[in-house]
Each structure stands twice: as C-alpha cells, then as structure tokens.
GROMACS .gro file of C-alpha atoms in nm:
model
  208
    1MET     CA    1  -2.752  -2.167   1.784
    2SER     CA    2  -2.821  -1.812   1.902
    3GLU     CA    3  -2.526  -1.836   2.142
    4ASP     CA    4  -2.298  -1.921   1.850
    5ARG     CA    5  -2.414  -1.621   1.654
    6LYS     CA    6  -2.355  -1.360   1.924
    7PRO     CA    7  -1.972  -1.365   1.909
    8ASN     CA    8  -1.988  -1.340   1.530
    9LYS     CA    9  -2.216  -1.039   1.545
   10LYS     CA   10  -1.994  -0.875   1.804
   11ALA     CA   11  -1.683  -0.940   1.596
   12GLN     CA   12  -1.852  -0.807   1.285
   13LYS     CA   13  -1.956  -0.492   1.468
   14SER     CA   14  -1.605  -0.440   1.601
   15ALA     CA   15  -1.455  -0.491   1.256
   16GLU     CA   16  -1.702  -0.245   1.104
   17THR     CA   17  -1.621   0.014   1.370
   18ARG     CA   18  -1.248  -0.030   1.306
   19ARG     CA   19  -1.303   0.002   0.931
   20ARG     CA   20  -1.504   0.324   0.969
   21ILE     CA   21  -1.240   0.479   1.191
   22LEU     CA   22  -0.960   0.388   0.952
   23GLU     CA   23  -1.157   0.518   0.655
   24ALA     CA   24  -1.231   0.846   0.833
   25ALA     CA   25  -0.869   0.884   0.942
   26GLY     CA   26  -0.743   0.823   0.589
   27GLU     CA   27  -0.972   1.084   0.438
   28LEU     CA   28  -0.889   1.345   0.702
   29PHE     CA   29  -0.514   1.281   0.706
   30VAL     CA   30  -0.498   1.324   0.329
   31ALA     CA   31  -0.722   1.631   0.325
   32GLN     CA   32  -0.584   1.811   0.632
   33GLY     CA   33  -0.253   1.648   0.717
   34TYR     CA   34  -0.163   1.424   1.008
   35GLY     CA   35  -0.071   1.701   1.251
   36ALA     CA   36  -0.381   1.911   1.188
   37THR     CA   37  -0.624   1.622   1.230
   38MET     CA   38  -0.763   1.566   1.578
   39LEU     CA   39  -0.892   1.233   1.703
   40GLN     CA   40  -1.224   1.399   1.784
   41GLN     CA   41  -1.262   1.491   1.417
   42ILE     CA   42  -1.192   1.133   1.317
   43ALA     CA   43  -1.444   1.007   1.571
   44ASP     CA   44  -1.709   1.250   1.448
   45LYS     CA   45  -1.656   1.148   1.086
   46ALA     CA   46  -1.664   0.779   1.174
   47GLY     CA   47  -1.978   0.824   1.385
   48VAL     CA   48  -1.824   0.696   1.707
   49ALA     CA   49  -1.724   0.839   2.043
   50VAL     CA   50  -1.364   0.959   2.068
   51GLN     CA   51  -1.320   0.713   2.356
   52THR     CA   52  -1.386   0.436   2.105
   53VAL     CA   53  -1.097   0.555   1.891
   54TYR     CA   54  -0.868   0.547   2.195
   55PHE     CA   55  -0.997   0.203   2.295
   56VAL     CA   56  -0.945   0.052   1.949
   57PHE     CA   57  -0.612   0.213   1.856
   58GLY     CA   58  -0.464   0.362   2.173
   59ASN     CA   59  -0.337   0.690   2.021
   60LYS     CA   60  -0.301   0.876   1.694
   61ARG     CA   61   0.039   0.729   1.616
   62ARG     CA   62  -0.092   0.373   1.640
   63LEU     CA   63  -0.392   0.470   1.429
   64LEU     CA   64  -0.161   0.604   1.157
   65LYS     CA   65   0.054   0.290   1.173
   66GLU     CA   66  -0.242   0.060   1.125
   67LEU     CA   67  -0.387   0.282   0.854
   68VAL     CA   68  -0.063   0.267   0.655
   69ASP     CA   69  -0.030  -0.111   0.699
   70VAL     CA   70  -0.392  -0.176   0.599
   71THR     CA   71  -0.365   0.064   0.306
   72ILE     CA   72  -0.061  -0.117   0.169
   73ALA     CA   73  -0.215  -0.462   0.215
   74GLY     CA   74  -0.568  -0.372   0.107
   75ASP     CA   75  -0.718  -0.541   0.414
   76ASP     CA   76  -0.636  -0.611   0.777
   77ARG     CA   77  -0.534  -0.975   0.735
   78PRO     CA   78  -0.185  -1.046   0.876
   79VAL     CA   79  -0.043  -1.147   0.537
   80ALA     CA   80   0.281  -0.988   0.414
   81THR     CA   81   0.304  -0.849   0.059
   82LEU     CA   82   0.543  -1.129  -0.033
   83GLU     CA   83   0.266  -1.379   0.044
   84ARG     CA   84  -0.022  -1.193  -0.120
   85PRO     CA   85  -0.192  -1.382  -0.407
   86TRP     CA   86  -0.117  -1.113  -0.669
   87PHE     CA   87   0.252  -1.122  -0.578
   88ARG     CA   88   0.271  -1.500  -0.570
   89ASP     CA   89   0.098  -1.516  -0.909
   90ALA     CA   90   0.372  -1.294  -1.053
   91LEU     CA   91   0.645  -1.510  -0.902
   92ASP     CA   92   0.478  -1.822  -1.041
   93ALA     CA   93   0.454  -1.685  -1.396
   94ALA     CA   94   0.642  -1.890  -1.654
   95THR     CA   95   0.797  -1.602  -1.849
   96ALA     CA   96   0.947  -1.264  -1.769
   97GLN     CA   97   0.682  -1.093  -1.980
   98GLU     CA   98   0.391  -1.251  -1.792
   99HIS     CA   99   0.564  -1.192  -1.460
  100LEU     CA  100   0.604  -0.822  -1.543
  101ARG     CA  101   0.243  -0.786  -1.656
  102LEU     CA  102   0.109  -0.935  -1.332
  103TYR     CA  103   0.353  -0.746  -1.113
  104VAL     CA  104   0.278  -0.407  -1.267
  105ALA     CA  105  -0.097  -0.467  -1.245
  106GLY     CA  106  -0.074  -0.572  -0.881
  107THR     CA  107   0.154  -0.284  -0.790
  108ARG     CA  108  -0.074  -0.032  -0.959
  109ALA     CA  109  -0.359  -0.149  -0.737
  110VAL     CA  110  -0.137  -0.094  -0.434
  111LEU     CA  111  -0.028   0.250  -0.558
  112GLU     CA  112  -0.388   0.362  -0.598
  113ARG     CA  113  -0.435   0.305  -0.225
  114VAL     CA  114  -0.093   0.402  -0.096
  115ALA     CA  115   0.023   0.699  -0.303
  116PRO     CA  116  -0.211   0.957  -0.142
  117MET     CA  117  -0.079   0.853   0.200
  118THR     CA  118   0.287   0.892   0.104
  119LYS     CA  119   0.313   1.264   0.169
  120VAL     CA  120   0.106   1.232   0.486
  121LEU     CA  121   0.350   0.976   0.625
  122GLN     CA  122   0.659   1.170   0.518
  123ILE     CA  123   0.543   1.485   0.695
  124ALA     CA  124   0.428   1.291   1.001
  125VAL     CA  125   0.768   1.123   1.035
  126ALA     CA  126   0.947   1.456   0.991
  127THR     CA  127   0.743   1.618   1.268
  128ASP     CA  128   0.722   1.321   1.506
  129PRO     CA  129   1.033   1.098   1.512
  130GLU     CA  130   0.853   0.839   1.724
  131ILE     CA  131   0.638   0.751   1.423
  132ALA     CA  132   0.942   0.626   1.231
  133ASP     CA  133   1.026   0.397   1.523
  134MET     CA  134   0.704   0.204   1.461
  135TRP     CA  135   0.863   0.062   1.144
  136PRO     CA  136   1.191  -0.065   1.293
  137ASP     CA  137   1.331  -0.240   0.985
  138GLU     CA  138   1.637  -0.055   0.861
  139ARG     CA  139   1.585  -0.164   0.501
  140ASP     CA  140   1.306  -0.010   0.296
  141PRO     CA  141   1.032  -0.278   0.291
  142ARG     CA  142   0.917  -0.164  -0.054
  143TYR     CA  143   1.265  -0.227  -0.190
  144THR     CA  144   1.271  -0.572  -0.029
  145VAL     CA  145   0.952  -0.659  -0.218
  146THR     CA  146   1.090  -0.506  -0.538
  147GLN     CA  147   1.418  -0.695  -0.511
  148THR     CA  148   1.235  -1.025  -0.467
  149ALA     CA  149   1.021  -0.954  -0.773
  150ALA     CA  150   1.322  -0.848  -0.980
  151ASP     CA  151   1.530  -1.153  -0.890
  152SER     CA  152   1.245  -1.383  -0.991
  153LEU     CA  153   1.170  -1.194  -1.313
  154MET     CA  154   1.530  -1.184  -1.433
  155ALA     CA  155   1.570  -1.560  -1.385
  156LYS     CA  156   1.290  -1.637  -1.631
  157PRO     CA  157   1.285  -1.687  -2.008
  158GLY     CA  158   1.239  -1.358  -2.190
  159ALA     CA  159   1.441  -1.141  -1.951
  160ARG     CA  160   1.731  -0.934  -2.083
  161PRO     CA  161   2.042  -1.106  -1.943
  162GLU     CA  162   2.256  -0.792  -1.959
  163VAL     CA  163   2.036  -0.589  -1.721
  164SER     CA  164   2.191  -0.566  -1.375
  165GLN     CA  165   1.971  -0.301  -1.212
  166ALA     CA  166   1.625  -0.451  -1.259
  167ALA     CA  167   1.520  -0.386  -0.900
  168ASP     CA  168   1.615  -0.018  -0.928
  169LEU     CA  169   1.413   0.017  -1.248
  170LEU     CA  170   1.106  -0.144  -1.091
  171TYR     CA  171   1.151   0.061  -0.774
  172GLY     CA  172   1.174   0.391  -0.961
  173VAL     CA  173   0.909   0.349  -1.229
  174LEU     CA  174   0.656   0.200  -0.985
  175SER     CA  175   0.718   0.453  -0.707
  176PRO     CA  176   0.433   0.636  -0.530
  177GLU     CA  177   0.602   0.965  -0.613
  178LEU     CA  178   0.605   0.901  -0.988
  179TYR     CA  179   0.253   0.760  -0.976
  180LEU     CA  180   0.132   1.088  -0.822
  181VAL     CA  181   0.318   1.298  -1.080
  182PHE     CA  182   0.124   1.129  -1.359
  183THR     CA  183  -0.215   1.066  -1.199
  184ARG     CA  184  -0.250   1.367  -0.968
  185ASP     CA  185  -0.039   1.635  -1.136
  186ARG     CA  186  -0.087   1.539  -1.501
  187GLY     CA  187  -0.433   1.389  -1.481
  188TRP     CA  188  -0.356   1.040  -1.610
  189THR     CA  189  -0.594   0.760  -1.520
  190PRO     CA  190  -0.448   0.472  -1.316
  191GLU     CA  191  -0.503   0.247  -1.617
  192ARG     CA  192  -0.298   0.477  -1.841
  193PHE     CA  193  -0.019   0.482  -1.584
  194GLU     CA  194  -0.023   0.103  -1.569
  195ARG     CA  195   0.007   0.074  -1.948
  196TRP     CA  196   0.291   0.326  -1.959
  197ALA     CA  197   0.478   0.164  -1.669
  198HIS     CA  198   0.440  -0.181  -1.822
  199ASP     CA  199   0.557  -0.071  -2.167
  200THR     CA  200   0.849   0.125  -2.023
  201LEU     CA  201   0.968  -0.160  -1.804
  202ARG     CA  202   0.913  -0.424  -2.069
  203SER     CA  203   1.140  -0.236  -2.311
  204GLN     CA  204   1.410  -0.226  -2.044
  205LEU     CA  205   1.378  -0.570  -1.887
  206CYS     CA  206   1.237  -0.807  -2.150
  207THR     CA  207   1.366  -0.924  -2.486
  208ASN     CA  208   1.036  -0.863  -2.665
   0.00000   0.00000   0.00000
C-alpha cells in the first residue's frame, strides 16, 4: 500500500511546484513585464531553486507559453477550449438566448484570468519573435472559438436571421482589450461587465 502511495505523493509535489512557479511567474510578468523579470526572481517568489525552474520548464519562453496556455484553460489538463464543459454547455443550449447567456458567462471567467496577461504577451512577442513561433497556427485561436460559438448560436431558435457578422460581434465585445477598458480603466466589476456584454450582444443577436 505504501509503495502505491509514493508515486502519488511525488506527482502531487511536482504538480504543486509547477503551480507555484506558474503563479509566481504570472504575478511578476504582470507587475514588471516579461523582459524585466528574471528566472531567479520567479524562483525566489515560488520558494524553489532557480535550477528547478529550468528543470521544469527549460527556459523563460517555455514558461511563458505554459503560463498563457494554463491561464486560458484555467488548469493544466490537455483539454482544448472547444471541449471545455462551459463551452459544450453553450453549444448544447436549446435557444440562442440560453446559448448566449452561458457563452458570455464562460468567456467572462476566461477574461478574468487572461486579460491581465494580454499586454504582457503582446510586448513579449514584439521584443522576442521566437515567442510567437511557439503558437504556430496562422489563424487566431480565439477567433476560431468565437466562430464556432457564433455558428452554433445563429442556428438556434431566437437568433436574428439577418445578422451576418455574429462572430465579429462576439469577438469584439468579449475581447480582453475591451474587458480591461471597463474593469481596469473604468473600475467596473467583472459581474457588471458580464451583464453589459450579455445585454449588448443579446440586443444585436437575439430576437428578444
């Protein structure tokens, strides 16, 4: 029995170490910027040796890549956004109105995590072109998700049949940039942003 427990304890310890490093990196990247943050600072904040950071992630670029991926997903499980329960629930909704409600709520939760990292990533890519190469897809993955959601929504009862740019509306209103304008610059709560985004999109995309 004790032999069976040892691997679990080791795996739990490794996962906790990874989580602490990612959490420390996220806080420092947002506060100081990607370029100004040293791996030693991340290690100190996470309470580990800098060699551990190198062992777990390899280098700072790979650490940023995993941080962004985990931040978008909300965890480190290898499950794409299109297969996440909140997204599938929206796709499975019977009406356009219910689909929109679930999609906006789920996206707001993602934006709370992702929006602060947006500027960090933009500056990092601008200063280190190799970072962009770690996301090789030519098409914006956020737009791919948005297009899938829009196609499903507009095929349901309650959608406005005359709307042809549903994906663009979802993409713009639920963008990290706009989320930050309201919540960071104007002091809105995430809940207020969600209500506004839902009401704005519903008036554009749904019949009532």
